[in-house]
XYZ file of N, CA, C and O in Angstrom:
360
model
N 5.887 8.470 -5.278
C 5.753 8.900 -3.899
C 7.113 8.711 -3.219
O 7.682 7.629 -3.243
N 7.622 9.750 -2.616
C 8.922 9.684 -1.938
C 8.782 8.959 -0.600
O 7.676 8.778 -0.083
N 9.904 8.553 -0.010
C 9.874 7.903 1.298
C 9.277 8.836 2.352
O 8.576 8.389 3.250
N 9.538 10.131 2.220
C 8.964 11.111 3.150
C 7.439 11.138 3.017
O 6.725 11.183 4.022
N 6.943 11.110 1.783
C 5.498 11.098 1.560
C 4.870 9.803 2.074
O 3.763 9.811 2.618
N 5.582 8.684 1.910
C 5.090 7.408 2.435
C 5.009 7.478 3.955
O 4.006 7.064 4.551
N 6.038 8.008 4.593
C 6.027 8.162 6.050
C 4.863 9.045 6.485
O 4.153 8.724 7.444
N 4.624 10.124 5.784
C 3.504 11.012 6.110
C 2.170 10.290 5.968
O 1.266 10.468 6.793
N 2.017 9.471 4.935
C 0.777 8.709 4.738
C 0.578 7.708 5.870
O -0.543 7.529 6.369
N 1.647 7.062 6.285
C 1.563 6.089 7.377
C 1.155 6.780 8.675
O 0.237 6.335 9.367
N 1.812 7.862 9.012
C 1.523 8.534 10.283
C 0.179 9.258 10.272
O -0.380 9.528 11.329
N -0.359 9.541 9.094
C -1.670 10.194 8.991
C -2.818 9.186 9.023
O -3.973 9.580 9.153
N -2.506 7.904 8.903
C -3.564 6.892 8.844
C -4.131 6.608 10.232
O -3.422 6.696 11.237
N -5.411 6.243 10.308
C -6.019 5.924 11.597
C -5.365 4.714 12.269
O -5.285 4.652 13.487
N -4.867 3.776 11.500
C -4.276 2.562 12.060
C -2.900 2.819 12.654
O -2.565 2.308 13.720
N -2.083 3.612 11.968
C -0.698 3.811 12.387
C -0.421 5.185 12.981
O 0.702 5.479 13.354
N -1.421 6.033 13.075
C -1.225 7.412 13.495
C -0.599 7.590 14.869
O 0.119 8.551 15.096
N -0.857 6.664 15.789
C -0.314 6.785 17.147
C 0.946 5.950 17.351
O 1.433 5.831 18.475
N 1.469 5.399 16.281
C 2.669 4.569 16.361
C 3.879 5.444 16.695
O 3.981 6.582 16.225
N 4.780 4.920 17.498
C 6.013 5.652 17.814
C 6.742 5.982 16.524
O 6.747 5.182 15.588
N 7.356 7.147 16.467
C 7.968 7.604 15.218
C 9.024 6.634 14.699
O 9.122 6.416 13.494
N 9.793 6.031 15.585
C 10.808 5.071 15.141
C 10.203 3.859 14.455
O 10.731 3.363 13.461
N 9.061 3.406 14.961
C 8.380 2.269 14.348
C 7.787 2.657 12.993
O 7.854 1.892 12.031
N 7.203 3.842 12.921
C 6.639 4.322 11.665
C 7.735 4.487 10.613
O 7.547 4.135 9.443
N 8.885 4.985 11.026
C 10.008 5.151 10.095
C 10.503 3.795 9.589
O 10.823 3.639 8.410
N 10.527 2.809 10.476
C 10.954 1.466 10.058
C 9.960 0.867 9.074
O 10.348 0.255 8.082
N 8.679 1.036 9.344
C 7.656 0.553 8.434
C 7.767 1.252 7.083
O 7.727 0.611 6.029
N 7.961 2.562 7.102
C 8.090 3.334 5.863
C 9.316 2.911 5.060
O 9.291 2.922 3.824
N 10.376 2.523 5.744
C 11.600 2.110 5.053
C 11.386 0.852 4.214
O 12.108 0.614 3.249
N 10.380 0.054 4.571
C 10.083 -1.175 3.837
C 8.881 -1.027 2.919
O 8.436 -2.009 2.315
N 8.364 0.178 2.816
C 7.161 0.424 2.019
C 7.511 0.961 0.645
O 8.577 1.543 0.435
N 6.596 0.752 -0.278
C 6.744 1.321 -1.615
C 5.360 1.631 -2.162
O 4.361 1.074 -1.713
N 5.334 2.517 -3.116
C 4.082 2.881 -3.766
C 3.748 1.835 -4.818
O 4.631 1.331 -5.519
N 2.483 1.511 -4.912
C 2.027 0.593 -5.956
C 0.722 1.131 -6.521
O -0.222 1.382 -5.781
N 0.706 1.307 -7.821
C -0.514 1.743 -8.504
C -1.048 0.558 -9.295
O -0.276 -0.160 -9.927
N -2.355 0.360 -9.228
C -2.962 -0.761 -9.946
C -4.148 -0.280 -10.765
O -4.799 0.713 -10.422
N -4.407 -0.989 -11.831
C -5.557 -0.688 -12.682
C -6.840 -1.169 -12.006
O -6.823 -2.129 -11.226
N -7.940 -0.535 -12.323
C -9.237 -0.970 -11.813
C -9.461 -2.426 -12.186
O -9.115 -2.863 -13.285
N -10.017 -3.187 -11.248
C -10.307 -4.594 -11.500
C -9.165 -5.540 -11.163
O -9.320 -6.756 -11.256
N -8.011 -5.005 -10.763
C -6.863 -5.840 -10.426
C -7.108 -6.570 -9.109
O -7.555 -5.959 -8.137
N -6.806 -7.861 -9.080
C -6.911 -8.650 -7.851
C -5.589 -8.521 -7.096
O -4.534 -8.856 -7.621
N -5.635 -8.035 -5.867
C -4.427 -7.856 -5.063
C -4.009 -9.153 -4.387
O -2.829 -9.410 -4.206
N -4.957 -9.955 -3.959
C -4.675 -11.266 -3.369
C -5.951 -12.082 -3.356
O -7.046 -11.553 -3.523
N -5.794 -13.376 -3.147
C -6.927 -14.302 -3.116
C -6.940 -15.053 -1.786
O -5.894 -15.288 -1.188
N -8.132 -15.436 -1.353
C -8.281 -16.222 -0.128
C -7.468 -17.500 -0.249
O -7.419 -18.133 -1.308
N -6.786 -17.837 0.828
C -5.995 -19.053 0.853
C -4.544 -18.862 0.448
O -3.712 -19.725 0.722
N -4.226 -17.748 -0.203
C -2.834 -17.462 -0.555
C -2.099 -16.969 0.691
O -2.705 -16.355 1.568
N -0.791 -17.226 0.764
C -0.032 -16.684 1.897
C -0.094 -15.148 1.903
O -0.026 -14.519 0.854
N -0.240 -14.574 3.089
C -0.258 -13.111 3.217
C 1.177 -12.608 3.152
O 1.977 -12.896 4.034
N 1.506 -11.881 2.104
C 2.873 -11.391 1.909
C 2.977 -9.875 1.907
O 4.066 -9.339 1.947
N 1.851 -9.187 1.835
C 1.843 -7.732 1.752
C 0.639 -7.181 2.494
O -0.343 -7.870 2.694
N 0.746 -5.918 2.844
C -0.445 -5.195 3.242
C -0.432 -3.880 2.473
O 0.593 -3.461 1.930
N -1.574 -3.254 2.386
C -1.729 -2.055 1.573
C -2.339 -0.947 2.412
O -3.288 -1.183 3.158
N -1.789 0.233 2.286
C -2.363 1.434 2.868
C -2.959 2.206 1.705
O -2.223 2.750 0.878
N -4.247 2.184 1.606
C -4.949 2.820 0.497
C -4.921 4.333 0.679
O -5.461 4.859 1.650
N -4.249 5.032 -0.234
C -4.144 6.491 -0.136
C -4.976 7.208 -1.189
O -5.187 8.403 -1.102
N -5.451 6.468 -2.191
C -6.236 7.068 -3.261
C -7.065 5.970 -3.908
O -6.625 4.825 -4.016
N -8.249 6.293 -4.339
C -9.085 5.314 -5.022
C -9.958 4.529 -4.065
O -10.207 4.944 -2.931
N -10.429 3.376 -4.536
C -11.333 2.534 -3.776
C -10.952 1.078 -3.964
O -10.411 0.705 -4.999
N -11.240 0.261 -2.957
C -10.983 -1.174 -3.030
C -12.202 -1.910 -2.497
O -12.749 -1.522 -1.458
N -12.606 -2.960 -3.190
C -13.669 -3.829 -2.698
C -13.066 -5.169 -2.315
O -12.274 -5.732 -3.063
N -13.456 -5.653 -1.141
C -13.065 -6.987 -0.703
C -14.235 -7.895 -1.062
O -15.359 -7.676 -0.601
N -13.947 -8.889 -1.898
C -15.001 -9.751 -2.417
C -14.705 -11.208 -2.090
O -13.548 -11.600 -1.965
N -15.768 -11.992 -1.965
C -15.633 -13.440 -1.830
C -16.528 -14.098 -2.872
O -17.566 -13.541 -3.244
N -16.124 -15.266 -3.360
C -16.969 -15.944 -4.342
C -18.259 -16.429 -3.686
O -18.254 -16.863 -2.528
N -19.328 -16.343 -4.407
C -20.613 -16.841 -3.921
C -20.780 -18.289 -4.363
O -20.140 -18.737 -5.321
N -21.626 -19.020 -3.665
C -21.917 -20.395 -4.060
C -22.533 -20.396 -5.449
O -22.192 -21.215 -6.296
N -23.402 -19.447 -5.688
C -24.015 -19.282 -7.011
C -24.216 -17.792 -7.248
O -24.496 -17.040 -6.327
N -24.018 -17.365 -8.466
C -24.237 -15.972 -8.803
C -22.973 -15.141 -8.695
O -21.868 -15.675 -8.588
N -23.136 -13.812 -8.684
C -21.972 -12.918 -8.663
C -21.249 -12.952 -7.318
O -21.791 -13.422 -6.317
N -20.035 -12.432 -7.311
C -19.255 -12.367 -6.069
C -19.976 -11.487 -5.052
O -20.788 -10.634 -5.408
N -19.666 -11.707 -3.790
C -20.255 -10.921 -2.716
C -19.234 -9.905 -2.218
O -18.093 -10.257 -1.918
N -19.622 -8.651 -2.153
C -18.747 -7.601 -1.627
C -18.871 -7.614 -0.109
O -19.941 -7.374 0.436
N -17.766 -7.928 0.557
C -17.729 -8.018 2.011
C -17.430 -6.649 2.624
O -17.949 -6.297 3.673
N -16.582 -5.894 1.949
C -16.159 -4.595 2.473
C -15.770 -3.713 1.296
O -15.209 -4.186 0.315
N -16.056 -2.431 1.435
C -15.660 -1.444 0.426
C -14.837 -0.386 1.150
O -15.307 0.233 2.099
N -13.580 -0.212 0.728
C -12.656 0.677 1.427
C -12.368 1.935 0.620
O -12.194 1.877 -0.594
N -12.282 3.042 1.328
C -11.880 4.329 0.771
C -10.616 4.759 1.500
O -10.285 4.222 2.554
N -9.898 5.755 0.986
C -8.699 6.226 1.693
C -9.085 6.772 3.063
O -10.171 7.278 3.240
N -8.317 6.730 4.021
C -7.024 6.114 4.212
C -7.279 4.873 5.081
O -7.468 5.011 6.275
N -7.256 3.712 4.484
C -7.541 2.455 5.166
C -6.469 1.426 4.845
O -5.777 1.524 3.839
N -6.372 0.417 5.715
C -5.405 -0.664 5.538
C -6.135 -1.893 5.016
O -7.220 -2.238 5.483
N -5.512 -2.540 4.064
C -6.041 -3.767 3.474
C -4.956 -4.833 3.589
O -3.787 -4.561 3.324
N -5.340 -6.032 4.006
C -4.358 -7.109 4.148
C -3.582 -7.019 5.436
O -2.471 -7.511 5.537
N -4.182 -6.431 6.462
C -3.484 -6.211 7.727
C -3.061 -7.495 8.404
O -2.178 -7.479 9.245
N -3.670 -8.634 8.070
C -3.285 -9.891 8.725
C -1.823 -10.236 8.441
O -1.199 -10.988 9.187
N -1.242 -9.652 7.399
C 0.178 -9.837 7.112
C 1.056 -9.347 8.258
O 2.136 -9.855 8.491
N 0.565 -8.379 8.999
C 1.345 -7.798 10.088
C 1.438 -8.705 11.307
O 2.268 -8.493 12.182
N 0.567 -9.710 11.376
C 0.508 -10.593 12.535
C 1.145 -11.936 12.222
O 0.939 -12.481 11.140
N 1.905 -12.506 13.166
C 2.532 -13.820 12.899
C 1.506 -14.931 12.833
O 0.436 -14.855 13.309
């Protein structure tokens, strides 16, 4: 994905769509494409927030461990959504 395509994805997203173009360009300048295999853990609760993700393709489930039994799905995301947005806040 080129920087132009990343900028287009950012400005097309519901979260960043109304952002001033200069801010969107700055965000895009620090962005990169990342492809992951199904089942990959992007981050775990309690870890420092170092990244956020703009999902442009595929699906992501936000899960938490259960006291007993299988993990609990808290949220299921489809494109175009932001994951890990707390990284953006101090």
